Amino acid sequence: MTGALKGKSILVTAAAAGIGKAVALESAQEGAMVTAVDIDMAGLEKIASDNITTMKLDVTDQTGITRLVNTSEPFDGIVNVAGYVHHGSILNCDPDSWKKSFTLNVDSMFYILRVAIPKMIQNGGGSIVNISSVVSSIKGFPDRLAYGSSKAAILGLTKSVACDFINQGIRCNAVCPATVDTPSWRQRCEELGKTMGSYQQAREYFEMRQPMKRIGTAEEVSGVVNFLLSDRGAFITGQFYNVDGGTMI
């Protein structure tokens, strides 16, 4: 590792597994002091270290978020990873599922950034990275109405924050992965495997959808995230990075 984040304080949500876990671990390896939050304390305990402080946090809890930000030193970087995938078209997406998708995928970012950005500005600025998706936010996919709509909203939020604070030292970018090997994706393979015949058949189905014929890794996403967090990405803001194995070609 290069020490690209040495001396920086980074907040990572949904850090107990998947992309959030990979970002937290790599940020710490790059020298950052990481605050890793999730509702899964058992998962967080597995990554706790001298450079990673873990804390239980529901990212839809505005009071808890405000308490965390107010009792922490200003963050130099924030990575909003927490999210929820709803499957279905507008014909089988009920209002509760629609609301849950936006609450977890979009509102959580709004809650965090509105209280964290003022402290970041007072501290000289910082870098925000929001995890979106190539699904519908960049390209239409079937049966992803609520998920795709909420992920598209993240791109609007990202550009708005980037524009509003560009002269105050705040950078805000989004990373848009395609299918990535995470515990939640493996669970989807288990469920799909029940109708396709096996877990392996379901996995191969996802792999064959990718132009590279393989699934991405959480570490491949975290590499881009940490570049944007670091000073190497200092001239980049308001941009969307597809980490998609060629899906958008």
PDB file of C-alpha atoms in Angstrom:
ATOM      1  CA  MET A   1       0.000   0.000   0.000  1.00  0.00           C
ATOM      2  CA  THR A   2       1.066   3.594  -0.648  1.00  0.00           C
ATOM      3  CA  GLY A   3      -0.169   5.393   2.457  1.00  0.00           C
ATOM      4  CA  ALA A   4      -2.384   7.557   0.241  1.00  0.00           C
ATOM      5  CA  LEU A   5      -4.877   8.135   3.065  1.00  0.00           C
ATOM      6  CA  LYS A   6      -2.396   8.589   5.897  1.00  0.00           C
ATOM      7  CA  GLY A   7      -3.694  11.025   8.486  1.00  0.00           C
ATOM      8  CA  LYS A   8      -7.224  11.096   7.083  1.00  0.00           C
ATOM      9  CA  SER A   9     -10.395  10.246   8.994  1.00  0.00           C
ATOM     10  CA  ILE A  10     -12.883   8.225   6.949  1.00  0.00           C
ATOM     11  CA  LEU A  11     -16.503   7.250   7.701  1.00  0.00           C
ATOM     12  CA  VAL A  12     -17.781   4.107   5.955  1.00  0.00           C
ATOM     13  CA  THR A  13     -21.389   2.890   6.180  1.00  0.00           C
ATOM     14  CA  ALA A  14     -22.528  -0.724   5.719  1.00  0.00           C
ATOM     15  CA  ALA A  15     -18.985  -1.697   6.657  1.00  0.00           C
ATOM     16  CA  ALA A  16     -19.689  -5.143   8.094  1.00  0.00           C
ATOM     17  CA  ALA A  17     -19.637  -6.918   4.730  1.00  0.00           C
ATOM     18  CA  GLY A  18     -19.291  -6.566   0.983  1.00  0.00           C
ATOM     19  CA  ILE A  19     -18.178  -3.297  -0.585  1.00  0.00           C
ATOM     20  CA  GLY A  20     -18.303  -1.388   2.705  1.00  0.00           C
ATOM     21  CA  LYS A  21     -16.032  -3.912   4.389  1.00  0.00           C
ATOM     22  CA  ALA A  22     -13.558  -3.808   1.503  1.00  0.00           C
ATOM     23  CA  VAL A  23     -13.490   0.008   1.579  1.00  0.00           C
ATOM     24  CA  ALA A  24     -12.943   0.098   5.343  1.00  0.00           C
ATOM     25  CA  LEU A  25     -10.109  -2.435   5.229  1.00  0.00           C
ATOM     26  CA  GLU A  26      -8.327  -0.811   2.281  1.00  0.00           C
ATOM     27  CA  SER A  27      -8.710   2.679   3.746  1.00  0.00           C
ATOM     28  CA  ALA A  28      -7.099   1.482   6.972  1.00  0.00           C
ATOM     29  CA  GLN A  29      -4.308  -0.212   5.028  1.00  0.00           C
ATOM     30  CA  GLU A  30      -3.715   3.088   3.231  1.00  0.00           C
ATOM     31  CA  GLY A  31      -3.201   4.802   6.583  1.00  0.00           C
ATOM     32  CA  ALA A  32      -6.626   6.245   7.359  1.00  0.00           C
ATOM     33  CA  MET A  33      -8.360   6.181  10.705  1.00  0.00           C
ATOM     34  CA  VAL A  34     -11.681   4.558   9.813  1.00  0.00           C
ATOM     35  CA  THR A  35     -15.035   4.787  11.553  1.00  0.00           C
ATOM     36  CA  ALA A  36     -16.911   1.717  10.325  1.00  0.00           C
ATOM     37  CA  VAL A  37     -20.656   1.652  10.994  1.00  0.00           C
ATOM     38  CA  ASP A  38     -23.375  -0.921  10.418  1.00  0.00           C
ATOM     39  CA  ILE A  39     -26.272  -2.557  12.246  1.00  0.00           C
ATOM     40  CA  ASP A  40     -24.371  -5.872  12.094  1.00  0.00           C
ATOM     41  CA  MET A  41     -22.039  -5.685  15.082  1.00  0.00           C
ATOM     42  CA  ALA A  42     -20.902  -9.293  14.668  1.00  0.00           C
ATOM     43  CA  GLY A  43     -19.616  -8.444  11.199  1.00  0.00           C
ATOM     44  CA  LEU A  44     -17.990  -5.236  12.405  1.00  0.00           C
ATOM     45  CA  GLU A  45     -16.128  -7.058  15.163  1.00  0.00           C
ATOM     46  CA  LYS A  46     -14.284  -9.060  12.498  1.00  0.00           C
ATOM     47  CA  ILE A  47     -12.673  -5.932  11.027  1.00  0.00           C
ATOM     48  CA  ALA A  48     -12.035  -3.939  14.207  1.00  0.00           C
ATOM     49  CA  SER A  49      -8.378  -2.933  14.571  1.00  0.00           C
ATOM     50  CA  ASP A  50      -6.140  -0.104  15.732  1.00  0.00           C
ATOM     51  CA  ASN A  51      -7.094   1.835  12.589  1.00  0.00           C
ATOM     52  CA  ILE A  52     -10.762   0.801  12.445  1.00  0.00           C
ATOM     53  CA  THR A  53     -13.229   1.934  15.100  1.00  0.00           C
ATOM     54  CA  THR A  54     -16.552   0.127  14.826  1.00  0.00           C
ATOM     55  CA  MET A  55     -19.930   1.447  15.880  1.00  0.00           C
ATOM     56  CA  LYS A  56     -23.507   0.247  15.571  1.00  0.00           C
ATOM     57  CA  LEU A  57     -25.534   2.699  13.510  1.00  0.00           C
ATOM     58  CA  ASP A  58     -28.810   2.538  11.636  1.00  0.00           C
ATOM     59  CA  VAL A  59     -28.279   4.951   8.741  1.00  0.00           C
ATOM     60  CA  THR A  60     -31.974   5.843   8.754  1.00  0.00           C
ATOM     61  CA  ASP A  61     -31.751   7.038  12.372  1.00  0.00           C
ATOM     62  CA  GLN A  62     -31.300  10.805  12.160  1.00  0.00           C
ATOM     63  CA  THR A  63     -30.704  11.165  15.895  1.00  0.00           C
ATOM     64  CA  GLY A  64     -28.013   8.486  15.876  1.00  0.00           C
ATOM     65  CA  ILE A  65     -26.317  10.024  12.841  1.00  0.00           C
ATOM     66  CA  THR A  66     -26.279  13.486  14.410  1.00  0.00           C
ATOM     67  CA  ARG A  67     -24.843  12.068  17.621  1.00  0.00           C
ATOM     68  CA  LEU A  68     -22.085  10.258  15.713  1.00  0.00           C
ATOM     69  CA  VAL A  69     -21.091  13.324  13.699  1.00  0.00           C
ATOM     70  CA  ASN A  70     -21.222  15.681  16.674  1.00  0.00           C
ATOM     71  CA  THR A  71     -19.079  13.425  18.868  1.00  0.00           C
ATOM     72  CA  SER A  72     -16.488  12.644  16.177  1.00  0.00           C
ATOM     73  CA  GLU A  73     -13.625  14.656  14.775  1.00  0.00           C
ATOM     74  CA  PRO A  74     -14.447  16.086  11.317  1.00  0.00           C
ATOM     75  CA  PHE A  75     -14.318  13.417   8.640  1.00  0.00           C
ATOM     76  CA  ASP A  76     -11.934  13.914   5.720  1.00  0.00           C
ATOM     77  CA  GLY A  77     -13.862  11.342   3.734  1.00  0.00           C
ATOM     78  CA  ILE A  78     -17.320   9.771   3.779  1.00  0.00           C
ATOM     79  CA  VAL A  79     -18.294   6.641   1.866  1.00  0.00           C
ATOM     80  CA  ASN A  80     -22.040   6.008   1.683  1.00  0.00           C
ATOM     81  CA  VAL A  81     -22.479   2.314   0.930  1.00  0.00           C
ATOM     82  CA  ALA A  82     -25.669   1.255   2.726  1.00  0.00           C
ATOM     83  CA  GLY A  83     -28.425   0.118   0.392  1.00  0.00           C
ATOM     84  CA  TYR A  84     -31.332  -2.193  -0.346  1.00  0.00           C
ATOM     85  CA  VAL A  85     -32.248  -4.070  -3.532  1.00  0.00           C
ATOM     86  CA  HIS A  86     -35.941  -4.487  -4.308  1.00  0.00           C
ATOM     87  CA  HIS A  87     -36.887  -6.799  -7.177  1.00  0.00           C
ATOM     88  CA  GLY A  88     -39.895  -5.994  -9.319  1.00  0.00           C
ATOM     89  CA  SER A  89     -41.559  -3.692 -11.828  1.00  0.00           C
ATOM     90  CA  ILE A  90     -44.036  -0.929 -11.030  1.00  0.00           C
ATOM     91  CA  LEU A  91     -46.789  -3.568 -11.087  1.00  0.00           C
ATOM     92  CA  ASN A  92     -45.388  -5.487  -8.122  1.00  0.00           C
ATOM     93  CA  CYS A  93     -43.688  -2.746  -6.141  1.00  0.00           C
ATOM     94  CA  ASP A  94     -45.909  -1.700  -3.252  1.00  0.00           C
ATOM     95  CA  PRO A  95     -45.609   1.738  -1.601  1.00  0.00           C
ATOM     96  CA  ASP A  96     -43.774   0.308   1.411  1.00  0.00           C
ATOM     97  CA  SER A  97     -41.069  -1.259  -0.780  1.00  0.00           C
ATOM     98  CA  TRP A  98     -40.733   1.979  -2.744  1.00  0.00           C
ATOM     99  CA  LYS A  99     -40.387   3.973   0.461  1.00  0.00           C
ATOM    100  CA  LYS A 100     -37.890   1.510   1.972  1.00  0.00           C
ATOM    101  CA  SER A 101     -35.737   1.697  -1.166  1.00  0.00           C
ATOM    102  CA  PHE A 102     -35.503   5.478  -1.020  1.00  0.00           C
ATOM    103  CA  THR A 103     -35.126   5.600   2.760  1.00  0.00           C
ATOM    104  CA  LEU A 104     -32.134   3.259   2.783  1.00  0.00           C
ATOM    105  CA  ASN A 105     -30.572   4.167  -0.547  1.00  0.00           C
ATOM    106  CA  VAL A 106     -31.063   7.942  -0.695  1.00  0.00           C
ATOM    107  CA  ASP A 107     -32.404   9.402   2.543  1.00  0.00           C
ATOM    108  CA  SER A 108     -29.554   7.841   4.530  1.00  0.00           C
ATOM    109  CA  MET A 109     -27.039   9.824   2.458  1.00  0.00           C
ATOM    110  CA  PHE A 110     -29.059  13.016   2.913  1.00  0.00           C
ATOM    111  CA  TYR A 111     -29.173  12.502   6.684  1.00  0.00           C
ATOM    112  CA  ILE A 112     -25.415  11.942   6.940  1.00  0.00           C
ATOM    113  CA  LEU A 113     -24.232  14.656   4.579  1.00  0.00           C
ATOM    114  CA  ARG A 114     -26.433  17.461   5.875  1.00  0.00           C
ATOM    115  CA  VAL A 115     -24.833  17.186   9.335  1.00  0.00           C
ATOM    116  CA  ALA A 116     -21.314  16.132   8.291  1.00  0.00           C
ATOM    117  CA  ILE A 117     -20.582  18.644   5.521  1.00  0.00           C
ATOM    118  CA  PRO A 118     -20.497  21.755   7.770  1.00  0.00           C
ATOM    119  CA  LYS A 119     -17.784  20.169   9.937  1.00  0.00           C
ATOM    120  CA  MET A 120     -15.894  19.053   6.819  1.00  0.00           C
ATOM    121  CA  ILE A 121     -15.940  22.627   5.502  1.00  0.00           C
ATOM    122  CA  GLN A 122     -14.689  23.997   8.823  1.00  0.00           C
ATOM    123  CA  ASN A 123     -11.885  21.436   8.639  1.00  0.00           C
ATOM    124  CA  GLY A 124     -10.806  22.514   5.158  1.00  0.00           C
ATOM    125  CA  GLY A 125     -12.908  20.184   3.021  1.00  0.00           C
ATOM    126  CA  GLY A 126     -13.019  16.519   2.164  1.00  0.00           C
ATOM    127  CA  SER A 127     -14.119  13.832  -0.266  1.00  0.00           C
ATOM    128  CA  ILE A 128     -17.514  12.122  -0.411  1.00  0.00           C
ATOM    129  CA  VAL A 129     -18.088   8.928  -2.385  1.00  0.00           C
ATOM    130  CA  ASN A 130     -21.620   7.612  -2.866  1.00  0.00           C
ATOM    131  CA  ILE A 131     -22.210   4.060  -4.040  1.00  0.00           C
ATOM    132  CA  SER A 132     -24.815   4.024  -6.803  1.00  0.00           C
ATOM    133  CA  SER A 133     -25.181   1.331  -9.497  1.00  0.00           C
ATOM    134  CA  VAL A 134     -25.179   0.856 -13.248  1.00  0.00           C
ATOM    135  CA  VAL A 135     -28.669  -0.598 -12.763  1.00  0.00           C
ATOM    136  CA  SER A 136     -31.136   1.947 -14.138  1.00  0.00           C
ATOM    137  CA  SER A 137     -29.152   4.906 -12.832  1.00  0.00           C
ATOM    138  CA  ILE A 138     -27.020   4.525 -15.964  1.00  0.00           C
ATOM    139  CA  LYS A 139     -28.851   1.843 -17.936  1.00  0.00           C
ATOM    140  CA  GLY A 140     -32.323   0.358 -17.706  1.00  0.00           C
ATOM    141  CA  PHE A 141     -32.649  -3.139 -16.250  1.00  0.00           C
ATOM    142  CA  PRO A 142     -35.900  -5.120 -15.915  1.00  0.00           C
ATOM    143  CA  ASP A 143     -37.559  -5.638 -12.532  1.00  0.00           C
ATOM    144  CA  ARG A 144     -35.488  -3.027 -10.713  1.00  0.00           C
ATOM    145  CA  LEU A 145     -37.965  -0.134 -10.556  1.00  0.00           C
ATOM    146  CA  ALA A 146     -37.450   0.996  -6.958  1.00  0.00           C
ATOM    147  CA  TYR A 147     -33.772   0.097  -6.843  1.00  0.00           C
ATOM    148  CA  GLY A 148     -32.951   1.745 -10.158  1.00  0.00           C
ATOM    149  CA  SER A 149     -34.985   4.855  -9.383  1.00  0.00           C
ATOM    150  CA  SER A 150     -33.310   5.306  -6.011  1.00  0.00           C
ATOM    151  CA  LYS A 151     -29.852   4.728  -7.447  1.00  0.00           C
ATOM    152  CA  ALA A 152     -30.577   7.322 -10.141  1.00  0.00           C
ATOM    153  CA  ALA A 153     -31.524   9.762  -7.378  1.00  0.00           C
ATOM    154  CA  ILE A 154     -28.089   9.218  -5.841  1.00  0.00           C
ATOM    155  CA  LEU A 155     -26.503  10.567  -9.018  1.00  0.00           C
ATOM    156  CA  GLY A 156     -28.594  13.724  -8.778  1.00  0.00           C
ATOM    157  CA  LEU A 157     -27.668  14.131  -5.121  1.00  0.00           C
ATOM    158  CA  THR A 158     -23.998  13.624  -5.974  1.00  0.00           C
ATOM    159  CA  LYS A 159     -23.933  16.328  -8.649  1.00  0.00           C
ATOM    160  CA  SER A 160     -25.895  18.756  -6.482  1.00  0.00           C
ATOM    161  CA  VAL A 161     -23.519  18.374  -3.529  1.00  0.00           C
ATOM    162  CA  ALA A 162     -20.524  18.673  -5.858  1.00  0.00           C
ATOM    163  CA  CYS A 163     -21.877  21.927  -7.324  1.00  0.00           C
ATOM    164  CA  ASP A 164     -22.970  23.453  -4.037  1.00  0.00           C
ATOM    165  CA  PHE A 165     -19.636  23.038  -2.260  1.00  0.00           C
ATOM    166  CA  ILE A 166     -17.065  23.055  -5.065  1.00  0.00           C
ATOM    167  CA  ASN A 167     -15.511  26.267  -3.737  1.00  0.00           C
ATOM    168  CA  GLN A 168     -15.458  25.087  -0.131  1.00  0.00           C
ATOM    169  CA  GLY A 169     -13.113  22.159  -0.504  1.00  0.00           C
ATOM    170  CA  ILE A 170     -15.772  19.459  -0.806  1.00  0.00           C
ATOM    171  CA  ARG A 171     -15.576  16.887  -3.588  1.00  0.00           C
ATOM    172  CA  CYS A 172     -18.460  14.488  -4.207  1.00  0.00           C
ATOM    173  CA  ASN A 173     -18.408  11.584  -6.656  1.00  0.00           C
ATOM    174  CA  ALA A 174     -20.316   8.353  -7.234  1.00  0.00           C
ATOM    175  CA  VAL A 175     -19.160   4.838  -8.009  1.00  0.00           C
ATOM    176  CA  CYS A 176     -21.547   2.662 -10.018  1.00  0.00           C
ATOM    177  CA  PRO A 177     -20.785  -1.064  -9.791  1.00  0.00           C
ATOM    178  CA  ALA A 178     -22.359  -3.843 -11.811  1.00  0.00           C
ATOM    179  CA  THR A 179     -22.807  -7.265 -10.165  1.00  0.00           C
ATOM    180  CA  VAL A 180     -20.259  -7.726  -7.386  1.00  0.00           C
ATOM    181  CA  ASP A 181     -19.467 -10.811  -5.308  1.00  0.00           C
ATOM    182  CA  THR A 182     -20.856  -9.916  -1.887  1.00  0.00           C
ATOM    183  CA  PRO A 183     -22.816 -11.844   0.767  1.00  0.00           C
ATOM    184  CA  SER A 184     -26.064 -10.275  -0.459  1.00  0.00           C
ATOM    185  CA  TRP A 185     -25.325 -11.345  -4.050  1.00  0.00           C
ATOM    186  CA  ARG A 186     -24.564 -14.887  -2.919  1.00  0.00           C
ATOM    187  CA  GLN A 187     -27.897 -14.935  -1.129  1.00  0.00           C
ATOM    188  CA  ARG A 188     -29.575 -13.929  -4.389  1.00  0.00           C
ATOM    189  CA  CYS A 189     -27.786 -16.847  -6.075  1.00  0.00           C
ATOM    190  CA  GLU A 190     -29.099 -19.192  -3.392  1.00  0.00           C
ATOM    191  CA  GLU A 191     -32.656 -17.986  -3.966  1.00  0.00           C
ATOM    192  CA  LEU A 192     -32.406 -18.079  -7.755  1.00  0.00           C
ATOM    193  CA  GLY A 193     -30.742 -21.481  -7.574  1.00  0.00           C
ATOM    194  CA  LYS A 194     -33.925 -22.952  -6.128  1.00  0.00           C
ATOM    195  CA  THR A 195     -35.697 -22.311  -9.433  1.00  0.00           C
ATOM    196  CA  MET A 196     -32.723 -22.816 -11.764  1.00  0.00           C
ATOM    197  CA  GLY A 197     -31.574 -26.100 -10.264  1.00  0.00           C
ATOM    198  CA  SER A 198     -28.490 -25.169  -8.258  1.00  0.00           C
ATOM    199  CA  TYR A 199     -26.473 -22.342  -6.744  1.00  0.00           C
ATOM    200  CA  GLN A 200     -23.759 -22.916  -9.348  1.00  0.00           C
ATOM    201  CA  GLN A 201     -26.218 -22.545 -12.224  1.00  0.00           C
ATOM    202  CA  ALA A 202     -27.450 -19.274 -10.765  1.00  0.00           C
ATOM    203  CA  ARG A 203     -23.893 -18.033 -10.353  1.00  0.00           C
ATOM    204  CA  GLU A 204     -23.052 -18.930 -13.950  1.00  0.00           C
ATOM    205  CA  TYR A 205     -26.194 -17.103 -15.095  1.00  0.00           C
ATOM    206  CA  PHE A 206     -24.920 -13.892 -13.506  1.00  0.00           C
ATOM    207  CA  GLU A 207     -21.408 -14.447 -14.829  1.00  0.00           C
ATOM    208  CA  MET A 208     -22.587 -14.927 -18.404  1.00  0.00           C
ATOM    209  CA  ARG A 209     -24.510 -11.637 -18.259  1.00  0.00           C
ATOM    210  CA  GLN A 210     -21.228  -9.801 -17.725  1.00  0.00           C
ATOM    211  CA  PRO A 211     -19.195  -8.921 -20.838  1.00  0.00           C
ATOM    212  CA  MET A 212     -16.054 -10.119 -19.009  1.00  0.00           C
ATOM    213  CA  LYS A 213     -17.887 -13.344 -18.080  1.00  0.00           C
ATOM    214  CA  ARG A 214     -17.086 -12.967 -14.408  1.00  0.00           C
ATOM    215  CA  ILE A 215     -18.392 -11.184 -11.353  1.00  0.00           C
ATOM    216  CA  GLY A 216     -16.595  -8.168  -9.933  1.00  0.00           C
ATOM    217  CA  THR A 217     -15.000  -8.191  -6.500  1.00  0.00           C
ATOM    218  CA  ALA A 218     -15.618  -5.805  -3.638  1.00  0.00           C
ATOM    219  CA  GLU A 219     -11.909  -4.995  -3.682  1.00  0.00           C
ATOM    220  CA  GLU A 220     -12.126  -3.854  -7.311  1.00  0.00           C
ATOM    221  CA  VAL A 221     -14.775  -1.355  -6.251  1.00  0.00           C
ATOM    222  CA  SER A 222     -12.904  -0.236  -3.135  1.00  0.00           C
ATOM    223  CA  GLY A 223      -9.813   0.518  -5.215  1.00  0.00           C
ATOM    224  CA  VAL A 224     -11.730   3.159  -7.161  1.00  0.00           C
ATOM    225  CA  VAL A 225     -13.368   4.498  -4.000  1.00  0.00           C
ATOM    226  CA  ASN A 226     -10.046   4.935  -2.246  1.00  0.00           C
ATOM    227  CA  PHE A 227      -8.548   6.681  -5.272  1.00  0.00           C
ATOM    228  CA  LEU A 228     -11.384   9.217  -5.072  1.00  0.00           C
ATOM    229  CA  LEU A 229     -10.911   9.611  -1.314  1.00  0.00           C
ATOM    230  CA  SER A 230      -7.220  10.309  -1.710  1.00  0.00           C
ATOM    231  CA  ASP A 231      -5.432  13.421  -2.932  1.00  0.00           C
ATOM    232  CA  ARG A 232      -4.794  11.568  -6.193  1.00  0.00           C
ATOM    233  CA  GLY A 233      -8.398  12.401  -7.049  1.00  0.00           C
ATOM    234  CA  ALA A 234      -8.166  16.028  -5.928  1.00  0.00           C
ATOM    235  CA  PHE A 235      -9.224  17.452  -9.329  1.00  0.00           C
ATOM    236  CA  ILE A 236     -12.281  15.201  -9.657  1.00  0.00           C
ATOM    237  CA  THR A 237     -15.787  16.069  -8.489  1.00  0.00           C
ATOM    238  CA  GLY A 238     -19.353  15.472  -9.632  1.00  0.00           C
ATOM    239  CA  GLN A 239     -18.351  12.391 -11.635  1.00  0.00           C
ATOM    240  CA  PHE A 240     -19.728   8.852 -11.920  1.00  0.00           C
ATOM    241  CA  TYR A 241     -17.322   5.920 -12.193  1.00  0.00           C
ATOM    242  CA  ASN A 242     -18.670   2.674 -13.656  1.00  0.00           C
ATOM    243  CA  VAL A 243     -16.951  -0.386 -12.193  1.00  0.00           C
ATOM    244  CA  ASP A 244     -18.909  -2.764 -14.344  1.00  0.00           C
ATOM    245  CA  GLY A 245     -16.754  -5.239 -16.256  1.00  0.00           C
ATOM    246  CA  GLY A 246     -17.707  -3.605 -19.547  1.00  0.00           C
ATOM    247  CA  THR A 247     -21.474  -3.609 -18.981  1.00  0.00           C
ATOM    248  CA  MET A 248     -21.820  -0.114 -20.410  1.00  0.00           C
ATOM    249  CA  ILE A 249     -19.735  -0.674 -23.553  1.00  0.00           C
TER     250      ILE A 249
END
